[in-house]
């Protein structure tokens, strides 16, 4: 017998573990598709629910019985699994990579007057929101796309420094984001941790809080 499945683990005749890791890679890709299907711009599961799916289904499978196989023999597949785990975590945390089509959906050019026409805003507030809406701002993830910086990573160590990460997740800005996050959670209780859909029709208070937040963390968007 070349292979057998015992207690959920695929064993090959040489006990290399390659067969089991290939199974985990396929399972991980399927789970990422499930998590991605549960997220959307205007609706979707909550972050804690998605993280629970990742922990129980994906992480539980990868940690189960993996210690019996050698790293040297399967370093390439281990790397695939590691990248899949990062991808699943990012999907569970609702980190999105917007495309031009998605931005056209979020901010359709159907109005004859600008979004700030009826709002009494300062020039700094208008510029800030426009840069966020256009996905062109002074954070590493945006600058890296234009080859202006070497890495899209945040200074805290995360692999992606974009507006959502800086506002909702970065440990270096957490002490400054309280008023902004509190307002977002009270005003948009069912919205995922994503600032971009909210900027479709931002209120005056939201614009003011955004500007105050970025001034507090000393980042000129």
mmCIF file of C-alpha atoms in Angstrom:
data_model
loop_
_atom_site.group_PDB
_atom_site.id
_atom_site.type_symbol
_atom_site.label_atom_id
_atom_site.label_comp_id
_atom_site.label_asym_id
_atom_site.label_seq_id
_atom_site.Cartn_x
_atom_site.Cartn_y
_atom_site.Cartn_z
ATOM 1 C CA UNK A 1 0.000 0.000 0.000
ATOM 2 C CA UNK A 2 1.517 3.307 -1.099
ATOM 3 C CA UNK A 3 -0.675 5.507 1.072
ATOM 4 C CA UNK A 4 -3.242 5.277 3.821
ATOM 5 C CA UNK A 5 -5.301 7.695 5.883
ATOM 6 C CA UNK A 6 -5.160 7.087 9.617
ATOM 7 C CA UNK A 7 -6.932 9.337 12.154
ATOM 8 C CA UNK A 8 -7.187 12.109 9.582
ATOM 9 C CA UNK A 9 -3.502 11.974 8.592
ATOM 10 C CA UNK A 10 -2.344 10.842 5.152
ATOM 11 C CA UNK A 11 0.649 8.515 5.493
ATOM 12 C CA UNK A 12 2.821 7.504 2.562
ATOM 13 C CA UNK A 13 5.069 4.460 2.374
ATOM 14 C CA UNK A 14 8.212 6.501 3.163
ATOM 15 C CA UNK A 15 6.624 8.601 5.933
ATOM 16 C CA UNK A 16 7.790 11.857 4.356
ATOM 17 C CA UNK A 17 4.557 13.701 5.027
ATOM 18 C CA UNK A 18 4.418 15.247 1.568
ATOM 19 C CA UNK A 19 1.038 13.709 0.817
ATOM 20 C CA UNK A 20 -0.495 15.073 4.014
ATOM 21 C CA UNK A 21 0.900 18.563 3.453
ATOM 22 C CA UNK A 22 -0.445 18.656 -0.092
ATOM 23 C CA UNK A 23 -3.837 17.785 1.349
ATOM 24 C CA UNK A 24 -3.509 20.660 3.842
ATOM 25 C CA UNK A 25 -2.608 23.096 1.063
ATOM 26 C CA UNK A 26 -5.705 22.117 -0.915
ATOM 27 C CA UNK A 27 -7.855 22.362 2.196
ATOM 28 C CA UNK A 28 -6.375 25.746 3.075
ATOM 29 C CA UNK A 29 -7.151 27.169 -0.350
ATOM 30 C CA UNK A 30 -10.735 25.955 -0.076
ATOM 31 C CA UNK A 31 -11.118 27.530 3.374
ATOM 32 C CA UNK A 32 -9.746 30.858 2.121
ATOM 33 C CA UNK A 33 -12.368 30.831 -0.627
ATOM 34 C CA UNK A 34 -15.056 30.242 1.995
ATOM 35 C CA UNK A 35 -13.785 33.086 4.182
ATOM 36 C CA UNK A 36 -13.547 35.407 1.176
ATOM 37 C CA UNK A 37 -17.112 34.573 0.152
ATOM 38 C CA UNK A 38 -18.305 35.611 3.615
ATOM 39 C CA UNK A 39 -16.871 39.111 3.249
ATOM 40 C CA UNK A 40 -18.146 41.909 1.065
ATOM 41 C CA UNK A 41 -18.038 45.671 0.758
ATOM 42 C CA UNK A 42 -21.479 46.362 2.211
ATOM 43 C CA UNK A 43 -22.181 43.180 4.148
ATOM 44 C CA UNK A 44 -20.337 40.216 5.565
ATOM 45 C CA UNK A 45 -19.581 38.221 8.674
ATOM 46 C CA UNK A 46 -17.982 39.853 11.657
ATOM 47 C CA UNK A 47 -14.252 39.676 12.167
ATOM 48 C CA UNK A 48 -14.469 37.394 15.217
ATOM 49 C CA UNK A 49 -16.641 34.911 13.330
ATOM 50 C CA UNK A 50 -14.171 34.743 10.443
ATOM 51 C CA UNK A 51 -11.245 34.341 12.820
ATOM 52 C CA UNK A 52 -13.083 31.489 14.540
ATOM 53 C CA UNK A 53 -13.485 29.742 11.183
ATOM 54 C CA UNK A 54 -9.773 30.169 10.507
ATOM 55 C CA UNK A 55 -8.703 28.915 13.938
ATOM 56 C CA UNK A 56 -10.994 25.907 14.124
ATOM 57 C CA UNK A 57 -10.864 24.678 10.532
ATOM 58 C CA UNK A 58 -7.555 25.803 9.026
ATOM 59 C CA UNK A 59 -5.169 26.318 11.913
ATOM 60 C CA UNK A 60 -6.484 23.273 13.732
ATOM 61 C CA UNK A 61 -5.807 21.118 10.686
ATOM 62 C CA UNK A 62 -2.285 22.448 10.154
ATOM 63 C CA UNK A 63 -1.278 21.993 13.788
ATOM 64 C CA UNK A 64 -2.721 18.490 14.047
ATOM 65 C CA UNK A 65 -0.016 15.816 13.587
ATOM 66 C CA UNK A 66 2.345 18.123 11.666
ATOM 67 C CA UNK A 67 5.071 17.726 14.270
ATOM 68 C CA UNK A 68 5.677 14.105 13.257
ATOM 69 C CA UNK A 69 6.998 15.138 9.836
ATOM 70 C CA UNK A 70 10.402 16.647 9.107
ATOM 71 C CA UNK A 71 10.880 20.290 8.098
ATOM 72 C CA UNK A 72 13.848 19.691 5.775
ATOM 73 C CA UNK A 73 12.000 17.255 3.565
ATOM 74 C CA UNK A 74 8.975 19.509 3.151
ATOM 75 C CA UNK A 75 10.345 23.054 3.425
ATOM 76 C CA UNK A 76 8.674 24.141 0.170
ATOM 77 C CA UNK A 77 5.239 22.917 1.214
ATOM 78 C CA UNK A 78 5.731 24.351 4.706
ATOM 79 C CA UNK A 79 6.307 27.724 3.053
ATOM 80 C CA UNK A 80 3.101 27.339 1.030
ATOM 81 C CA UNK A 81 1.182 26.555 4.205
ATOM 82 C CA UNK A 82 2.678 29.547 5.983
ATOM 83 C CA UNK A 83 1.675 31.888 3.161
ATOM 84 C CA UNK A 84 -1.813 30.408 3.064
ATOM 85 C CA UNK A 85 -2.174 31.012 6.791
ATOM 86 C CA UNK A 86 -1.150 34.651 6.365
ATOM 87 C CA UNK A 87 -3.646 34.997 3.529
ATOM 88 C CA UNK A 88 -6.413 33.433 5.620
ATOM 89 C CA UNK A 89 -5.638 35.730 8.554
ATOM 90 C CA UNK A 90 -5.726 38.812 6.344
ATOM 91 C CA UNK A 91 -9.046 37.720 4.848
ATOM 92 C CA UNK A 92 -10.433 37.065 8.338
ATOM 93 C CA UNK A 93 -9.307 40.508 9.501
ATOM 94 C CA UNK A 94 -11.167 42.005 6.518
ATOM 95 C CA UNK A 95 -8.048 43.457 4.909
ATOM 96 C CA UNK A 96 -9.092 44.255 1.375
ATOM 97 C CA UNK A 97 -7.162 45.088 -1.736
ATOM 98 C CA UNK A 98 -9.394 47.378 -3.734
ATOM 99 C CA UNK A 99 -9.307 47.540 -7.503
ATOM 100 C CA UNK A 100 -10.382 50.315 -9.834
ATOM 101 C CA UNK A 101 -13.660 48.521 -10.506
ATOM 102 C CA UNK A 102 -14.421 48.325 -6.792
ATOM 103 C CA UNK A 103 -13.661 52.020 -6.363
ATOM 104 C CA UNK A 104 -16.020 52.846 -9.202
ATOM 105 C CA UNK A 105 -18.659 50.829 -7.373
ATOM 106 C CA UNK A 106 -17.971 52.543 -4.048
ATOM 107 C CA UNK A 107 -17.919 56.064 -5.454
ATOM 108 C CA UNK A 108 -20.002 56.127 -8.659
ATOM 109 C CA UNK A 109 -19.617 59.386 -10.618
ATOM 110 C CA UNK A 110 -23.355 60.049 -10.779
ATOM 111 C CA UNK A 111 -23.458 63.381 -8.955
ATOM 112 C CA UNK A 112 -23.110 66.683 -10.745
ATOM 113 C CA UNK A 113 -21.716 68.317 -7.619
ATOM 114 C CA UNK A 114 -18.833 67.109 -5.425
ATOM 115 C CA UNK A 115 -19.539 65.021 -2.347
ATOM 116 C CA UNK A 116 -18.556 67.897 -0.037
ATOM 117 C CA UNK A 117 -20.905 70.438 -1.671
ATOM 118 C CA UNK A 118 -23.335 70.635 1.274
ATOM 119 C CA UNK A 119 -20.703 70.170 3.972
ATOM 120 C CA UNK A 120 -18.806 72.974 5.612
ATOM 121 C CA UNK A 121 -15.331 71.454 5.509
ATOM 122 C CA UNK A 122 -11.820 72.806 5.560
ATOM 123 C CA UNK A 123 -9.487 72.287 2.639
ATOM 124 C CA UNK A 124 -7.411 69.835 4.691
ATOM 125 C CA UNK A 125 -10.458 67.662 5.387
ATOM 126 C CA UNK A 126 -11.500 67.613 1.722
ATOM 127 C CA UNK A 127 -7.991 66.740 0.540
ATOM 128 C CA UNK A 128 -7.669 63.974 3.128
ATOM 129 C CA UNK A 129 -10.941 62.273 2.188
ATOM 130 C CA UNK A 130 -10.273 62.625 -1.539
ATOM 131 C CA UNK A 131 -6.885 60.964 -1.166
ATOM 132 C CA UNK A 132 -8.367 58.123 0.856
ATOM 133 C CA UNK A 133 -11.187 57.629 -1.637
ATOM 134 C CA UNK A 134 -8.761 57.532 -4.564
ATOM 135 C CA UNK A 135 -6.482 55.056 -2.736
ATOM 136 C CA UNK A 136 -3.488 57.342 -3.270
ATOM 137 C CA UNK A 137 -2.090 58.496 0.047
ATOM 138 C CA UNK A 138 1.119 58.791 2.023
ATOM 139 C CA UNK A 139 1.230 55.296 3.528
ATOM 140 C CA UNK A 140 3.666 52.572 2.556
ATOM 141 C CA UNK A 141 1.128 50.293 0.883
ATOM 142 C CA UNK A 142 0.099 53.040 -1.525
ATOM 143 C CA UNK A 143 3.631 54.373 -1.992
ATOM 144 C CA UNK A 144 4.983 50.894 -2.714
ATOM 145 C CA UNK A 145 2.609 50.505 -5.670
ATOM 146 C CA UNK A 146 4.258 53.564 -7.210
ATOM 147 C CA UNK A 147 7.796 52.315 -6.448
ATOM 148 C CA UNK A 148 8.379 55.202 -4.051
ATOM 149 C CA UNK A 149 9.321 52.964 -1.112
ATOM 150 C CA UNK A 150 10.947 49.544 -0.982
ATOM 151 C CA UNK A 151 8.312 47.800 1.125
ATOM 152 C CA UNK A 152 4.556 48.107 1.775
ATOM 153 C CA UNK A 153 5.116 47.058 5.401
ATOM 154 C CA UNK A 154 4.143 49.074 8.442
ATOM 155 C CA UNK A 155 6.797 50.226 10.891
ATOM 156 C CA UNK A 156 5.191 47.962 13.507
ATOM 157 C CA UNK A 157 6.141 44.908 11.438
ATOM 158 C CA UNK A 158 2.891 44.098 9.652
ATOM 159 C CA UNK A 159 3.237 43.401 5.958
ATOM 160 C CA UNK A 160 0.744 46.054 4.839
ATOM 161 C CA UNK A 161 0.471 49.670 5.975
ATOM 162 C CA UNK A 162 -2.749 50.972 4.485
ATOM 163 C CA UNK A 163 -5.514 53.207 5.811
ATOM 164 C CA UNK A 164 -7.569 50.388 7.318
ATOM 165 C CA UNK A 165 -4.594 48.890 9.119
ATOM 166 C CA UNK A 166 -3.420 52.207 10.544
ATOM 167 C CA UNK A 167 -6.908 53.114 11.771
ATOM 168 C CA UNK A 168 -8.158 49.785 13.110
ATOM 169 C CA UNK A 169 -5.241 47.448 13.795
ATOM 170 C CA UNK A 170 -1.819 49.059 14.175
ATOM 171 C CA UNK A 171 -0.557 48.813 17.793
ATOM 172 C CA UNK A 172 1.463 52.004 17.334
ATOM 173 C CA UNK A 173 -1.645 54.112 16.636
ATOM 174 C CA UNK A 174 -4.134 52.342 18.897
ATOM 175 C CA UNK A 175 -3.963 54.971 21.633
ATOM 176 C CA UNK A 176 -4.889 57.704 19.118
ATOM 177 C CA UNK A 177 -7.697 55.951 17.247
ATOM 178 C CA UNK A 178 -10.181 55.632 20.133
ATOM 179 C CA UNK A 179 -12.468 58.587 19.275
ATOM 180 C CA UNK A 180 -12.568 57.688 15.575
ATOM 181 C CA UNK A 181 -13.253 53.977 16.121
ATOM 182 C CA UNK A 182 -15.839 54.765 18.795
ATOM 183 C CA UNK A 183 -17.696 57.029 16.382
ATOM 184 C CA UNK A 184 -17.560 54.444 13.581
ATOM 185 C CA UNK A 185 -18.846 51.637 15.795
ATOM 186 C CA UNK A 186 -21.706 53.714 17.154
ATOM 187 C CA UNK A 187 -22.705 55.166 13.777
ATOM 188 C CA UNK A 188 -22.072 52.076 11.626
ATOM 189 C CA UNK A 189 -22.533 49.105 14.002
ATOM 190 C CA UNK A 190 -22.980 46.548 11.210
ATOM 191 C CA UNK A 191 -20.166 47.764 8.996
ATOM 192 C CA UNK A 192 -16.957 45.682 8.947
ATOM 193 C CA UNK A 193 -13.659 47.292 9.866
ATOM 194 C CA UNK A 194 -13.354 49.064 6.542
ATOM 195 C CA UNK A 195 -13.191 52.834 6.170
ATOM 196 C CA UNK A 196 -13.624 52.979 2.389
ATOM 197 C CA UNK A 197 -17.369 52.204 2.008
ATOM 198 C CA UNK A 198 -18.127 54.764 4.717
ATOM 199 C CA UNK A 199 -16.370 57.464 2.698
ATOM 200 C CA UNK A 200 -19.068 57.270 0.038
ATOM 201 C CA UNK A 201 -21.054 59.910 1.933
ATOM 202 C CA UNK A 202 -18.915 61.007 4.879
ATOM 203 C CA UNK A 203 -20.365 63.260 7.520
ATOM 204 C CA UNK A 204 -18.714 66.422 8.745
ATOM 205 C CA UNK A 205 -17.857 64.785 12.064
ATOM 206 C CA UNK A 206 -16.225 61.815 10.362
ATOM 207 C CA UNK A 207 -14.051 64.105 8.246
ATOM 208 C CA UNK A 208 -13.034 66.045 11.326
ATOM 209 C CA UNK A 209 -12.196 62.882 13.280
ATOM 210 C CA UNK A 210 -10.159 61.470 10.394
ATOM 211 C CA UNK A 211 -8.114 64.636 10.126
ATOM 212 C CA UNK A 212 -7.587 64.753 13.895
ATOM 213 C CA UNK A 213 -6.478 61.122 13.934
ATOM 214 C CA UNK A 214 -3.869 61.488 11.208
ATOM 215 C CA UNK A 215 -2.595 64.682 12.787
ATOM 216 C CA UNK A 216 -2.305 62.886 16.132
ATOM 217 C CA UNK A 217 -0.182 60.092 14.644
ATOM 218 C CA UNK A 218 1.835 62.694 12.706
ATOM 219 C CA UNK A 219 1.155 61.287 9.244
ATOM 220 C CA UNK A 220 0.389 63.726 6.460
ATOM 221 C CA UNK A 221 -1.867 61.796 4.103
#
